[in-house]
Amino acid sequence: MKFFFHIGRYFDLLGKVLSVPEKFSIFRKQVIVEIDNLGIDSLGIVAIISVFIGAVATIQTAFNTDHPLLPDYAVGFATRQMLILEFSPTMIALILAGKVGSRIASEIGSMRVTEQIDALEAMGVNSASYLILPKIIAAVFINPFLVIISIFLGLCGGWLVSKFTDVLPISHYMSGILLEFSQYDITYALIKTVVFAFLITTISGYFGYYTKGGALDVGNSSTKAVVFSSIFIIFFNLVLTQILLA
Amino acid sequence: MIKVTNLWKYFDNVAVIEDITVSFHKGMTNLIIGQSGSGKTVLLKCIMGLLEAEKGNILYDGQDFIKMDSAKKQLLRKEMGVLFQGGALFDSLTVEENIMFPLNMFTKYSKEEKLERVNFCLNRVNLGKVNKLYPSELSGGMKKRVAIARAIANNPKYLFCDEPNSGLDPKTAIVIDKLIKEITEEYNITTIINTHDMNSVMEIGARVAFIHQGKLWWEGSNNDILFSSNKELNSFVYASELLKKLK
Ligand SMILES: Nc1ncnc2c1ncn2[C@@H]1O[C@H](COP(=O)(O)OP(=O)(O)OP(=O)(O)O)[C@@H](O)[C@H]1O
Ligand SMILES: [Mg+2]
């Protein structure tokens, strides 16, 4: 029952959020700030994780597919597909759900418990839209770039492994990652990314916006934001994969 | 004028506001007084529509606020200035940006005009040279004064102050009280002030409504309050030994 209550209230909030901004000049500034807060700020962690996962994926695939019948390019090809199809869009989204989601929920939640949201409302500002819409737009815009960067750096990770170890020859790796490249895979990754960015920002915004109580409850909201963003990312990953690839 | 009739507000089936009927007049400082927990903040938030009252009517200069759609409400709210009990300053913005916020949002003033207005408002609350500070860098009383400056920045038609001088020293408290009274009379604002400070009542209580346990017990002006025979009001007014002796 509670589940339906939350779903109903979530869509109710979305209705308020998705409205034309009061003043476009202010909105534009907010979006730029959020691109910085939510996107540029996450670049470091995305980069580190991607390089290492790319490297580890290459090593693992090489060790586990060490069979004379498998072609030379198999390892590079598998690494690339894994990065594009699942790791970069989905795993990075999960990491961002933790980093960005908790940030959004605690920022908005603390504004709620210190009556700053009441203050916005009392001034005649649509607080839901003012606080959440810039975050949605910023994340939907910047996350695809993060994912592209992640794919690229993941491939670099694999390249480093083949260059500096004798796990596999670099020529095999290169022929693998260049093999049968399909643009649709990138499209698929980016569609997922945009959907996940929307889920993270709206779900975290929702839990922050409806925080009740004090500082402790802000912590609670932020935990819920991460948990539910992650669950919905996983769920929609399945749904989207079924729709887009089947 | 703001007219409240037969207002009820419940929290978890317990009435916190019970059948309150009261009017707040233009160009006057209308005080709501009462003990801590009597329901002053809840009443004020119901009047502003931040809490939804279960029953009753609220008229803003004849316009039915309860029945208004949200677009109209938003329009009316642009004419409200609010000082929250905790200040409710935006902590990601500097003092200057806080006060400028309603101006940025709803006016077409140039940058210079806005800055001038900010400094004018800061001056009126006896603050200088705090423009670039963040709320976390201010003392409690300074926050309060900045919040007042923000409330009056956009020349409100209705001004709501929830305990404007709690946490201030007696001298600043009187300055703030007088300031609110001055601008109320000067700009013909309908001002509602929550307080439990008897000094404020005597200083600026042109109209006083006494709330006790969610009900309206007494209404009048500060001239009558000392001579009322209402038992609850007396126990509130003469809470201190000093006043008891004076009586
Ligand atoms: N959000 C809420 N949920 C449940 N009960 C509430 C809520 N807000 C206020 N109350 C209750 O309503 C009553 C009146 O509270 P209110 O904040 O209006 O008091 P007040 O007169 O403003 O007191 P003070 O002078 O201390 O600020 C209190 O008993 C309080 O517990
Ligand atoms: Mg109060």
Short mmCIF file of C-alpha atoms and ligand atoms in Angstrom, two decimals:
data_model
loop_
_atom_site.label_atom_id
_atom_site.label_comp_id
_atom_site.label_asym_id
_atom_site.label_seq_id
_atom_site.Cartn_x
_atom_site.Cartn_y
_atom_site.Cartn_z
CA MET A 1 0.00 0.00 0.00
CA LYS A 2 2.80 2.31 0.96
CA PHE A 3 4.43 1.57 -2.36
CA PHE A 4 1.45 2.95 -4.25
CA PHE A 5 1.34 5.99 -2.00
CA HIS A 6 4.94 6.78 -2.91
CA ILE A 7 4.39 6.15 -6.60
CA GLY A 8 1.37 8.43 -6.60
CA ARG A 9 3.19 11.17 -4.75
CA TYR A 10 6.24 10.76 -6.99
CA PHE A 11 4.19 11.43 -10.11
CA ASP A 12 2.42 14.26 -8.34
CA LEU A 13 5.80 15.82 -7.63
CA LEU A 14 6.93 15.23 -11.23
CA GLY A 15 3.88 17.18 -12.36
CA LYS A 16 5.04 20.13 -10.29
CA VAL A 17 8.68 19.77 -11.31
CA LEU A 18 8.10 19.64 -15.04
CA SER A 19 6.84 23.17 -15.49
CA VAL A 20 8.22 26.19 -17.29
CA PRO A 21 10.83 27.94 -15.12
CA GLU A 22 9.82 31.29 -13.64
CA LYS A 23 12.86 33.14 -14.93
CA PHE A 24 15.00 31.69 -17.64
CA SER A 25 18.17 33.58 -16.76
CA ILE A 26 18.12 32.19 -13.21
CA PHE A 27 17.30 28.71 -14.48
CA ARG A 28 20.23 28.73 -16.88
CA LYS A 29 22.61 29.70 -14.10
CA GLN A 30 21.27 26.93 -11.89
CA VAL A 31 21.73 24.34 -14.64
CA ILE A 32 25.34 25.37 -15.12
CA VAL A 33 26.00 25.11 -11.38
CA GLU A 34 24.42 21.67 -11.29
CA ILE A 35 26.38 20.46 -14.31
CA ASP A 36 29.43 21.33 -12.30
CA ASN A 37 28.15 19.80 -9.04
CA LEU A 38 26.67 16.63 -10.46
CA GLY A 39 28.79 16.05 -13.56
CA ILE A 40 32.22 17.63 -13.54
CA ASP A 41 32.63 16.79 -9.87
CA SER A 42 32.04 13.11 -10.62
CA LEU A 43 34.62 12.97 -13.38
CA GLY A 44 37.43 11.82 -11.08
CA ILE A 45 35.67 8.80 -9.63
CA VAL A 46 34.24 7.81 -13.01
CA ALA A 47 37.71 7.99 -14.56
CA ILE A 48 39.45 5.95 -11.88
CA ILE A 49 36.82 3.23 -11.78
CA SER A 50 36.61 2.96 -15.57
CA VAL A 51 40.33 2.56 -16.14
CA PHE A 52 40.61 -0.13 -13.51
CA ILE A 53 37.51 -2.04 -14.58
CA GLY A 54 38.68 -1.95 -18.22
CA ALA A 55 42.04 -3.33 -17.15
CA VAL A 56 40.60 -6.03 -14.91
CA ALA A 57 38.02 -7.03 -17.52
CA THR A 58 40.77 -7.53 -20.06
CA ILE A 59 42.86 -9.65 -17.71
CA GLN A 60 39.89 -11.75 -16.59
CA THR A 61 38.65 -12.37 -20.10
CA ALA A 62 42.15 -13.29 -21.26
CA PHE A 63 42.70 -15.79 -18.46
CA ASN A 64 39.28 -17.35 -18.70
CA THR A 65 39.17 -17.72 -22.47
CA ASP A 66 42.61 -19.13 -22.96
CA HIS A 67 41.58 -21.69 -25.55
CA PRO A 68 43.29 -22.41 -28.91
CA LEU A 69 39.98 -22.44 -30.80
CA LEU A 70 39.03 -18.91 -29.77
CA PRO A 71 40.16 -16.22 -32.20
CA ASP A 72 42.83 -13.64 -31.22
CA TYR A 73 40.44 -10.75 -31.18
CA ALA A 74 38.04 -12.34 -28.65
CA VAL A 75 39.43 -10.62 -25.56
CA GLY A 76 39.39 -7.09 -26.93
CA PHE A 77 35.98 -7.63 -28.43
CA ALA A 78 34.49 -8.93 -25.18
CA THR A 79 36.02 -6.11 -23.16
CA ARG A 80 34.62 -3.49 -25.50
CA GLN A 81 31.13 -4.96 -25.57
CA MET A 82 31.04 -5.32 -21.84
CA LEU A 83 32.09 -1.70 -21.35
CA ILE A 84 29.65 -0.26 -23.86
CA LEU A 85 26.67 -2.43 -23.09
CA GLU A 86 26.72 -2.80 -19.33
CA PHE A 87 29.60 -1.45 -17.37
CA SER A 88 29.68 2.16 -18.48
CA PRO A 89 25.96 2.92 -18.62
CA THR A 90 24.74 0.76 -15.74
CA MET A 91 27.61 0.53 -13.28
CA ILE A 92 28.47 4.19 -13.62
CA ALA A 93 24.80 5.00 -13.06
CA LEU A 94 24.85 2.95 -9.86
CA ILE A 95 27.95 4.76 -8.69
CA LEU A 96 26.38 8.09 -9.50
CA ALA A 97 23.23 7.03 -7.67
CA GLY A 98 25.41 6.81 -4.59
CA LYS A 99 27.39 9.95 -5.12
CA VAL A 100 24.91 12.28 -6.78
CA GLY A 101 21.74 10.79 -5.30
CA SER A 102 22.81 11.23 -1.70
CA ARG A 103 23.97 14.73 -2.44
CA ILE A 104 20.67 15.76 -3.99
CA ALA A 105 18.56 14.19 -1.25
CA SER A 106 20.54 15.70 1.58
CA GLU A 107 20.71 19.13 -0.02
CA ILE A 108 16.97 19.31 -0.63
CA GLY A 109 16.16 17.48 2.61
CA SER A 110 18.06 19.94 4.75
CA MET A 111 16.33 22.79 2.95
CA ARG A 112 13.03 21.16 3.88
CA VAL A 113 13.77 20.75 7.58
CA THR A 114 15.13 24.28 7.94
CA GLU A 115 11.99 25.73 6.33
CA GLN A 116 13.89 26.98 3.29
CA ILE A 117 11.40 25.21 1.05
CA ASP A 118 8.54 26.84 2.95
CA ALA A 119 10.29 30.15 2.40
CA LEU A 120 10.42 29.53 -1.36
CA GLU A 121 6.76 28.54 -1.43
CA ALA A 122 5.76 31.54 0.65
CA MET A 123 7.48 33.81 -1.85
CA GLY A 124 5.40 32.31 -4.62
CA VAL A 125 8.18 30.18 -6.11
CA ASN A 126 7.35 26.69 -7.36
CA SER A 127 9.90 25.12 -5.02
CA ALA A 128 9.75 21.64 -6.53
CA SER A 129 10.56 22.90 -9.98
CA TYR A 130 13.06 25.47 -8.77
CA LEU A 131 15.06 22.87 -6.85
CA ILE A 132 14.72 19.69 -8.89
CA LEU A 133 14.33 20.66 -12.55
CA PRO A 134 17.85 22.15 -12.95
CA LYS A 135 19.30 18.93 -11.52
CA ILE A 136 17.34 16.75 -13.94
CA ILE A 137 18.33 18.82 -16.95
CA ALA A 138 21.96 18.98 -15.85
CA ALA A 139 22.26 15.23 -15.26
CA VAL A 140 20.42 14.27 -18.43
CA PHE A 141 22.78 16.53 -20.34
CA ILE A 142 26.11 15.71 -18.69
CA ASN A 143 25.80 11.99 -17.87
CA PRO A 144 26.06 10.86 -21.52
CA PHE A 145 29.43 12.63 -21.66
CA LEU A 146 30.51 10.86 -18.49
CA VAL A 147 29.53 7.53 -19.98
CA ILE A 148 31.37 8.17 -23.25
CA ILE A 149 34.44 9.14 -21.25
CA SER A 150 34.02 6.02 -19.15
CA ILE A 151 33.88 3.77 -22.23
CA PHE A 152 36.97 5.42 -23.66
CA LEU A 153 38.94 5.19 -20.41
CA GLY A 154 37.86 1.59 -19.88
CA LEU A 155 39.27 0.72 -23.27
CA CYS A 156 42.43 2.57 -22.32
CA GLY A 157 42.65 0.39 -19.20
CA GLY A 158 42.64 -2.71 -21.38
CA TRP A 159 45.16 -1.17 -23.69
CA LEU A 160 47.51 -0.45 -20.76
CA VAL A 161 47.27 -4.08 -19.68
CA SER A 162 48.14 -5.41 -23.10
CA LYS A 163 50.89 -2.87 -23.57
CA PHE A 164 52.67 -3.35 -20.25
CA THR A 165 52.00 -6.99 -19.37
CA ASP A 166 52.15 -10.18 -21.37
CA VAL A 167 48.52 -11.06 -20.80
CA LEU A 168 47.84 -10.64 -24.51
CA PRO A 169 49.58 -9.02 -27.49
CA ILE A 170 48.51 -5.46 -28.12
CA SER A 171 47.71 -6.16 -31.76
CA HIS A 172 45.15 -8.76 -30.70
CA TYR A 173 43.58 -6.32 -28.27
CA MET A 174 43.38 -3.55 -30.88
CA SER A 175 41.87 -5.79 -33.54
CA GLY A 176 39.35 -6.94 -30.92
CA ILE A 177 38.14 -3.52 -29.88
CA LEU A 178 37.84 -2.40 -33.50
CA LEU A 179 35.95 -5.46 -34.65
CA GLU A 180 32.38 -5.17 -35.95
CA PHE A 181 31.68 -1.92 -34.23
CA SER A 182 27.98 -1.19 -34.16
CA GLN A 183 26.79 2.37 -33.60
CA TYR A 184 23.54 1.11 -32.25
CA ASP A 185 25.33 -0.19 -29.17
CA ILE A 186 26.37 3.36 -28.31
CA THR A 187 22.84 4.60 -28.93
CA TYR A 188 21.58 1.89 -26.61
CA ALA A 189 24.10 2.87 -23.94
CA LEU A 190 23.16 6.53 -24.17
CA ILE A 191 19.43 5.88 -24.03
CA LYS A 192 19.99 3.91 -20.84
CA THR A 193 22.18 6.68 -19.45
CA VAL A 194 19.57 9.34 -20.02
CA VAL A 195 16.85 7.24 -18.40
CA PHE A 196 19.08 6.46 -15.43
CA ALA A 197 20.03 10.13 -15.02
CA PHE A 198 16.34 10.98 -14.90
CA LEU A 199 15.69 8.24 -12.35
CA ILE A 200 18.56 9.26 -10.07
CA THR A 201 17.69 12.94 -9.98
CA THR A 202 13.93 12.56 -9.65
CA ILE A 203 13.98 9.74 -7.08
CA SER A 204 16.60 11.50 -4.95
CA GLY A 205 14.78 14.78 -5.36
CA TYR A 206 11.58 13.06 -4.27
CA PHE A 207 13.06 11.66 -1.05
CA GLY A 208 14.75 14.96 -0.26
CA TYR A 209 11.66 17.02 -0.96
CA TYR A 210 9.42 14.99 1.31
CA THR A 211 11.83 14.79 4.22
CA LYS A 212 10.04 15.27 7.54
CA GLY A 213 11.63 16.07 10.86
CA GLY A 214 15.24 16.99 11.56
CA ALA A 215 18.85 16.29 10.74
CA LEU A 216 18.51 12.55 11.39
CA ASP A 217 15.71 12.31 8.86
CA VAL A 218 17.86 14.04 6.26
CA GLY A 219 20.30 11.15 6.62
CA ASN A 220 17.45 8.69 6.25
CA SER A 221 16.17 10.36 3.11
CA SER A 222 19.59 10.29 1.61
CA THR A 223 19.96 6.57 2.30
CA LYS A 224 16.54 5.88 0.79
CA ALA A 225 17.44 7.96 -2.23
CA VAL A 226 20.49 5.80 -2.93
CA VAL A 227 18.73 2.51 -2.29
CA PHE A 228 15.68 3.23 -4.40
CA SER A 229 17.60 4.91 -7.22
CA SER A 230 19.77 1.79 -7.43
CA ILE A 231 16.83 -0.60 -7.38
CA PHE A 232 15.04 1.30 -10.12
CA ILE A 233 18.19 1.52 -12.21
CA ILE A 234 18.60 -2.25 -12.03
CA PHE A 235 14.96 -2.79 -12.83
CA PHE A 236 14.89 -0.38 -15.76
CA ASN A 237 18.15 -1.83 -17.02
CA LEU A 238 16.37 -5.12 -17.48
CA VAL A 239 13.33 -3.54 -19.07
CA LEU A 240 15.32 -1.35 -21.45
CA THR A 241 17.64 -4.15 -22.46
CA GLN A 242 14.65 -6.29 -23.29
CA ILE A 243 13.03 -3.50 -25.30
CA LEU A 244 16.12 -2.16 -27.08
CA LEU A 245 18.11 -5.28 -27.82
CA ALA A 246 15.54 -8.04 -28.12
CA MET B 1 -7.17 42.94 5.50
CA ILE B 2 -6.97 39.23 6.14
CA LYS B 3 -10.06 37.58 7.53
CA VAL B 4 -9.97 34.13 9.06
CA THR B 5 -13.25 32.41 9.90
CA ASN B 6 -13.89 29.18 11.77
CA LEU B 7 -10.46 27.74 11.01
CA TRP B 8 -9.63 24.19 12.11
CA LYS B 9 -6.36 22.36 11.75
CA TYR B 10 -5.67 18.81 12.89
CA PHE B 11 -2.47 16.83 13.28
CA ASP B 12 -3.14 13.08 13.56
CA ASN B 13 -6.77 13.71 14.54
CA VAL B 14 -5.82 16.13 17.30
CA ALA B 15 -7.08 19.67 16.76
CA VAL B 16 -4.20 22.14 17.02
CA ILE B 17 -6.27 25.08 15.78
CA GLU B 18 -9.86 25.05 16.98
CA ASP B 19 -12.51 27.18 15.34
CA ILE B 20 -10.49 30.40 15.20
CA THR B 21 -12.16 33.50 13.80
CA VAL B 22 -10.04 36.61 13.68
CA SER B 23 -9.33 39.59 11.42
CA PHE B 24 -6.02 41.25 10.71
CA HIS B 25 -6.13 44.87 9.67
CA LYS B 26 -4.31 46.87 7.05
CA GLY B 27 -1.66 49.34 8.12
CA MET B 28 -1.57 47.85 11.60
CA THR B 29 0.67 45.46 13.47
CA ASN B 30 -1.61 42.56 14.32
CA LEU B 31 -0.13 40.39 17.05
CA ILE B 32 -0.86 36.77 17.76
CA ILE B 33 0.29 35.98 21.27
CA GLY B 34 0.27 32.84 23.32
CA GLN B 35 2.39 30.35 25.17
CA SER B 36 4.89 28.14 23.44
CA GLY B 37 2.99 25.32 21.73
CA SER B 38 -0.31 27.17 21.70
CA GLY B 39 -0.51 27.02 17.92
CA LYS B 40 0.77 30.39 16.73
CA THR B 41 3.12 29.05 14.09
CA VAL B 42 0.55 26.55 12.84
CA LEU B 43 -2.07 29.30 12.56
CA LEU B 44 0.31 31.53 10.63
CA LYS B 45 1.29 28.72 8.28
CA CYS B 46 -2.37 27.92 7.66
CA ILE B 47 -2.99 31.55 6.79
CA MET B 48 -0.10 31.48 4.31
CA GLY B 49 -1.33 28.16 2.93
CA LEU B 50 1.87 26.32 3.84
CA LEU B 51 -0.26 24.02 5.96
CA GLU B 52 -3.67 22.99 4.76
CA ALA B 53 -6.47 23.78 7.19
CA GLU B 54 -9.19 21.14 7.36
CA LYS B 55 -12.06 23.56 7.79
CA GLY B 56 -12.65 27.28 7.61
CA ASN B 57 -12.17 30.29 5.39
CA ILE B 58 -9.36 32.70 4.73
CA LEU B 59 -9.99 35.93 2.85
CA TYR B 60 -7.18 38.15 1.57
CA ASP B 61 -8.81 41.52 0.92
CA GLY B 62 -11.98 39.70 -0.02
CA GLN B 63 -10.34 36.98 -2.15
CA ASP B 64 -11.03 33.45 -1.01
CA PHE B 65 -7.56 31.97 -0.47
CA ILE B 66 -8.66 28.40 0.22
CA LYS B 67 -10.56 28.10 -3.05
CA MET B 68 -7.83 29.71 -5.14
CA ASP B 69 -6.04 27.53 -7.72
CA SER B 70 -2.31 27.17 -7.30
CA ALA B 71 -1.42 29.63 -10.06
CA LYS B 72 -3.45 32.37 -8.38
CA LYS B 73 -2.06 31.46 -5.00
CA GLN B 74 1.43 31.80 -6.39
CA LEU B 75 0.56 35.24 -7.70
CA LEU B 76 -0.80 36.35 -4.33
CA ARG B 77 2.25 34.99 -2.57
CA LYS B 78 4.49 37.29 -4.54
CA GLU B 79 2.93 40.02 -2.44
CA MET B 80 3.79 38.30 0.82
CA GLY B 81 6.89 38.80 2.89
CA VAL B 82 7.60 36.11 5.44
CA LEU B 83 9.95 35.88 8.36
CA PHE B 84 10.15 32.31 9.62
CA GLN B 85 10.78 31.45 13.22
CA GLY B 86 14.14 29.91 12.33
CA GLY B 87 15.01 32.55 9.74
CA ALA B 88 15.00 30.07 6.85
CA LEU B 89 17.75 31.86 4.97
CA PHE B 90 19.07 30.02 1.93
CA ASP B 91 22.39 28.76 3.18
CA SER B 92 23.92 28.30 -0.22
CA LEU B 93 23.49 32.03 -0.90
CA THR B 94 25.23 35.05 0.61
CA VAL B 95 23.32 37.65 2.62
CA GLU B 96 23.15 39.87 -0.42
CA GLU B 97 21.89 37.08 -2.66
CA ASN B 98 19.33 36.08 -0.05
CA ILE B 99 17.80 39.53 0.08
CA MET B 100 18.06 39.90 -3.68
CA PHE B 101 16.34 36.58 -4.24
CA PRO B 102 12.74 37.83 -4.45
CA LEU B 103 13.92 40.76 -6.56
CA ASN B 104 15.77 38.48 -8.99
CA MET B 105 12.80 36.20 -9.19
CA PHE B 106 9.97 38.65 -9.65
CA THR B 107 11.23 42.06 -10.71
CA LYS B 108 12.97 43.54 -13.70
CA TYR B 109 15.22 45.89 -11.75
CA SER B 110 18.76 46.41 -12.98
CA LYS B 111 21.66 45.01 -10.99
CA GLU B 112 22.38 48.45 -9.49
CA GLU B 113 18.79 49.04 -8.47
CA LYS B 114 18.66 45.65 -6.81
CA LEU B 115 21.89 46.29 -4.95
CA GLU B 116 20.62 49.63 -3.81
CA ARG B 117 17.47 48.00 -2.50
CA VAL B 118 19.50 45.34 -0.70
CA ASN B 119 21.62 47.93 1.03
CA PHE B 120 18.55 49.96 1.91
CA CYS B 121 16.93 46.92 3.54
CA LEU B 122 20.12 45.97 5.38
CA ASN B 123 20.34 49.52 6.65
CA ARG B 124 16.82 49.39 7.97
CA VAL B 125 17.64 46.36 10.09
CA ASN B 126 20.84 48.00 11.33
CA LEU B 127 23.22 45.74 9.49
CA GLY B 128 26.16 46.86 7.45
CA LYS B 129 29.05 45.20 5.70
CA VAL B 130 27.62 41.71 5.81
CA ASN B 131 26.69 41.53 2.11
CA LYS B 132 29.18 38.87 1.19
CA LEU B 133 28.85 36.66 4.27
CA TYR B 134 27.02 33.36 4.27
CA PRO B 135 24.23 32.69 6.79
CA SER B 136 26.46 30.20 8.61
CA GLU B 137 28.83 33.06 9.34
CA LEU B 138 26.19 35.18 11.10
CA SER B 139 25.04 35.24 14.71
CA GLY B 140 21.48 34.17 15.50
CA GLY B 141 20.24 37.72 15.83
CA MET B 142 21.94 38.80 12.62
CA LYS B 143 20.27 35.93 10.76
CA LYS B 144 16.94 37.11 12.04
CA ARG B 145 17.60 40.62 10.84
CA VAL B 146 18.73 39.45 7.42
CA ALA B 147 15.55 37.38 7.23
CA ILE B 148 13.53 40.50 7.98
CA ALA B 149 15.43 42.39 5.32
CA ARG B 150 14.58 39.64 2.83
CA ALA B 151 10.93 39.69 3.89
CA ILE B 152 10.58 43.41 3.18
CA ALA B 153 12.81 43.48 0.08
CA ASN B 154 10.05 43.28 -2.47
CA ASN B 155 7.63 45.72 -0.77
CA PRO B 156 5.12 43.14 0.40
CA LYS B 157 1.44 43.87 0.81
CA TYR B 158 1.21 41.25 3.53
CA LEU B 159 3.96 40.71 6.06
CA PHE B 160 4.13 37.65 8.31
CA CYS B 161 6.64 37.52 11.12
CA ASP B 162 7.02 34.45 13.32
CA GLU B 163 8.73 35.67 16.48
CA PRO B 164 10.76 38.43 14.86
CA ASN B 165 12.67 39.27 18.01
CA SER B 166 13.20 36.00 19.81
CA GLY B 167 16.91 35.51 20.28
CA LEU B 168 17.67 39.21 20.11
CA ASP B 169 18.92 41.40 22.92
CA PRO B 170 16.26 43.76 24.38
CA LYS B 171 17.62 46.79 22.59
CA THR B 172 17.79 45.23 19.13
CA ALA B 173 14.43 43.58 19.80
CA ILE B 174 12.81 46.97 20.25
CA VAL B 175 14.56 48.32 17.15
CA ILE B 176 13.17 45.42 15.11
CA ASP B 177 9.68 45.82 16.58
CA LYS B 178 9.67 49.51 15.79
CA LEU B 179 10.99 48.86 12.30
CA ILE B 180 8.17 46.45 11.56
CA LYS B 181 5.61 48.88 12.93
CA GLU B 182 7.11 51.72 10.91
CA ILE B 183 7.08 49.97 7.56
CA THR B 184 3.65 48.55 8.28
CA GLU B 185 2.22 52.01 8.76
CA GLU B 186 4.32 53.67 6.10
CA TYR B 187 3.41 51.25 3.31
CA ASN B 188 -0.03 50.32 4.63
CA ILE B 189 0.89 46.64 4.95
CA THR B 190 -1.27 44.00 6.61
CA THR B 191 1.19 42.66 9.13
CA ILE B 192 0.77 39.62 11.37
CA ILE B 193 3.32 39.00 14.09
CA ASN B 194 3.62 35.95 16.30
CA THR B 195 5.21 36.66 19.63
CA HIS B 196 5.29 35.70 23.27
CA ASP B 197 7.21 38.76 24.28
CA MET B 198 5.19 41.16 26.45
CA ASN B 199 7.56 43.99 25.58
CA SER B 200 6.56 43.70 21.94
CA VAL B 201 2.93 43.56 22.92
CA MET B 202 3.16 46.82 24.82
CA GLU B 203 5.39 48.40 22.19
CA ILE B 204 3.57 47.59 18.96
CA GLY B 205 0.41 45.65 19.84
CA ALA B 206 -2.12 47.73 17.93
CA ARG B 207 -4.28 44.62 17.65
CA VAL B 208 -3.68 41.58 19.80
CA ALA B 209 -5.19 38.10 19.53
CA PHE B 210 -4.45 35.76 22.41
CA ILE B 211 -4.35 32.06 21.53
CA HIS B 212 -4.47 29.39 24.18
CA GLN B 213 -4.42 25.67 23.40
CA GLY B 214 -5.43 26.33 19.82
CA LYS B 215 -8.40 28.53 20.65
CA LEU B 216 -8.85 32.26 20.49
CA TRP B 217 -9.40 33.51 24.05
CA TRP B 218 -9.14 37.22 23.83
CA GLU B 219 -8.89 40.04 21.31
CA GLY B 220 -8.13 43.69 21.86
CA SER B 221 -5.40 46.28 21.85
CA ASN B 222 -2.34 46.63 24.08
CA ASN B 223 -4.14 49.34 26.03
CA ASP B 224 -6.82 46.92 27.20
CA ILE B 225 -4.62 43.91 27.78
CA LEU B 226 -3.45 44.85 31.25
CA PHE B 227 -7.00 45.38 32.47
CA SER B 228 -8.62 42.29 31.05
CA SER B 229 -10.35 39.95 33.46
CA ASN B 230 -9.67 36.89 31.29
CA LYS B 231 -7.97 34.39 33.61
CA GLU B 232 -5.81 32.63 30.99
CA LEU B 233 -4.72 35.91 29.49
CA ASN B 234 -3.80 37.25 32.92
CA SER B 235 -1.74 34.24 33.74
CA PHE B 236 0.09 34.73 30.43
CA VAL B 237 0.57 38.48 30.82
CA TYR B 238 1.56 38.40 34.46
CA ALA B 239 3.84 35.41 34.21
CA SER B 240 6.84 37.28 35.60
CA GLU B 241 7.21 38.24 39.26
CA LEU B 242 8.08 41.77 38.28
CA LEU B 243 4.83 42.34 36.46
CA LYS B 244 2.83 40.63 39.18
CA LYS B 245 4.23 43.08 41.68
CA LEU B 246 3.55 46.02 39.40
CA LYS B 247 -0.02 44.92 39.09
N1 LIG C 1 4.14 19.23 11.68
C1 LIG C 1 3.52 18.95 12.83
N2 LIG C 1 3.07 17.70 13.09
C2 LIG C 1 2.44 17.41 14.23
N3 LIG C 1 2.21 18.30 15.22
C3 LIG C 1 2.63 19.57 15.04
C4 LIG C 1 3.30 19.95 13.84
N4 LIG C 1 3.61 21.26 13.92
C5 LIG C 1 3.14 21.67 15.13
N5 LIG C 1 2.55 20.67 15.80
C6 LIG C 1 1.91 20.75 17.13
O1 LIG C 1 1.03 21.85 17.12
C7 LIG C 1 1.10 22.53 18.34
C8 LIG C 1 1.31 24.01 18.11
O2 LIG C 1 2.60 24.21 17.60
P1 LIG C 1 3.13 25.62 17.14
O3 LIG C 1 4.41 25.41 16.44
O4 LIG C 1 2.07 26.33 16.40
O5 LIG C 1 3.38 26.36 18.53
P2 LIG C 1 3.79 27.87 18.75
O6 LIG C 1 2.63 28.55 19.40
O7 LIG C 1 4.30 28.47 17.51
O8 LIG C 1 4.95 27.71 19.81
P3 LIG C 1 6.34 28.51 19.94
O9 LIG C 1 6.04 29.78 20.61
O10 LIG C 1 7.16 27.61 20.80
O11 LIG C 1 6.90 28.66 18.58
C9 LIG C 1 2.18 21.88 19.17
O12 LIG C 1 1.55 21.08 20.14
C10 LIG C 1 2.93 21.05 18.20
O13 LIG C 1 3.37 19.86 18.81
MG MG C 2 6.13 29.06 16.80
#
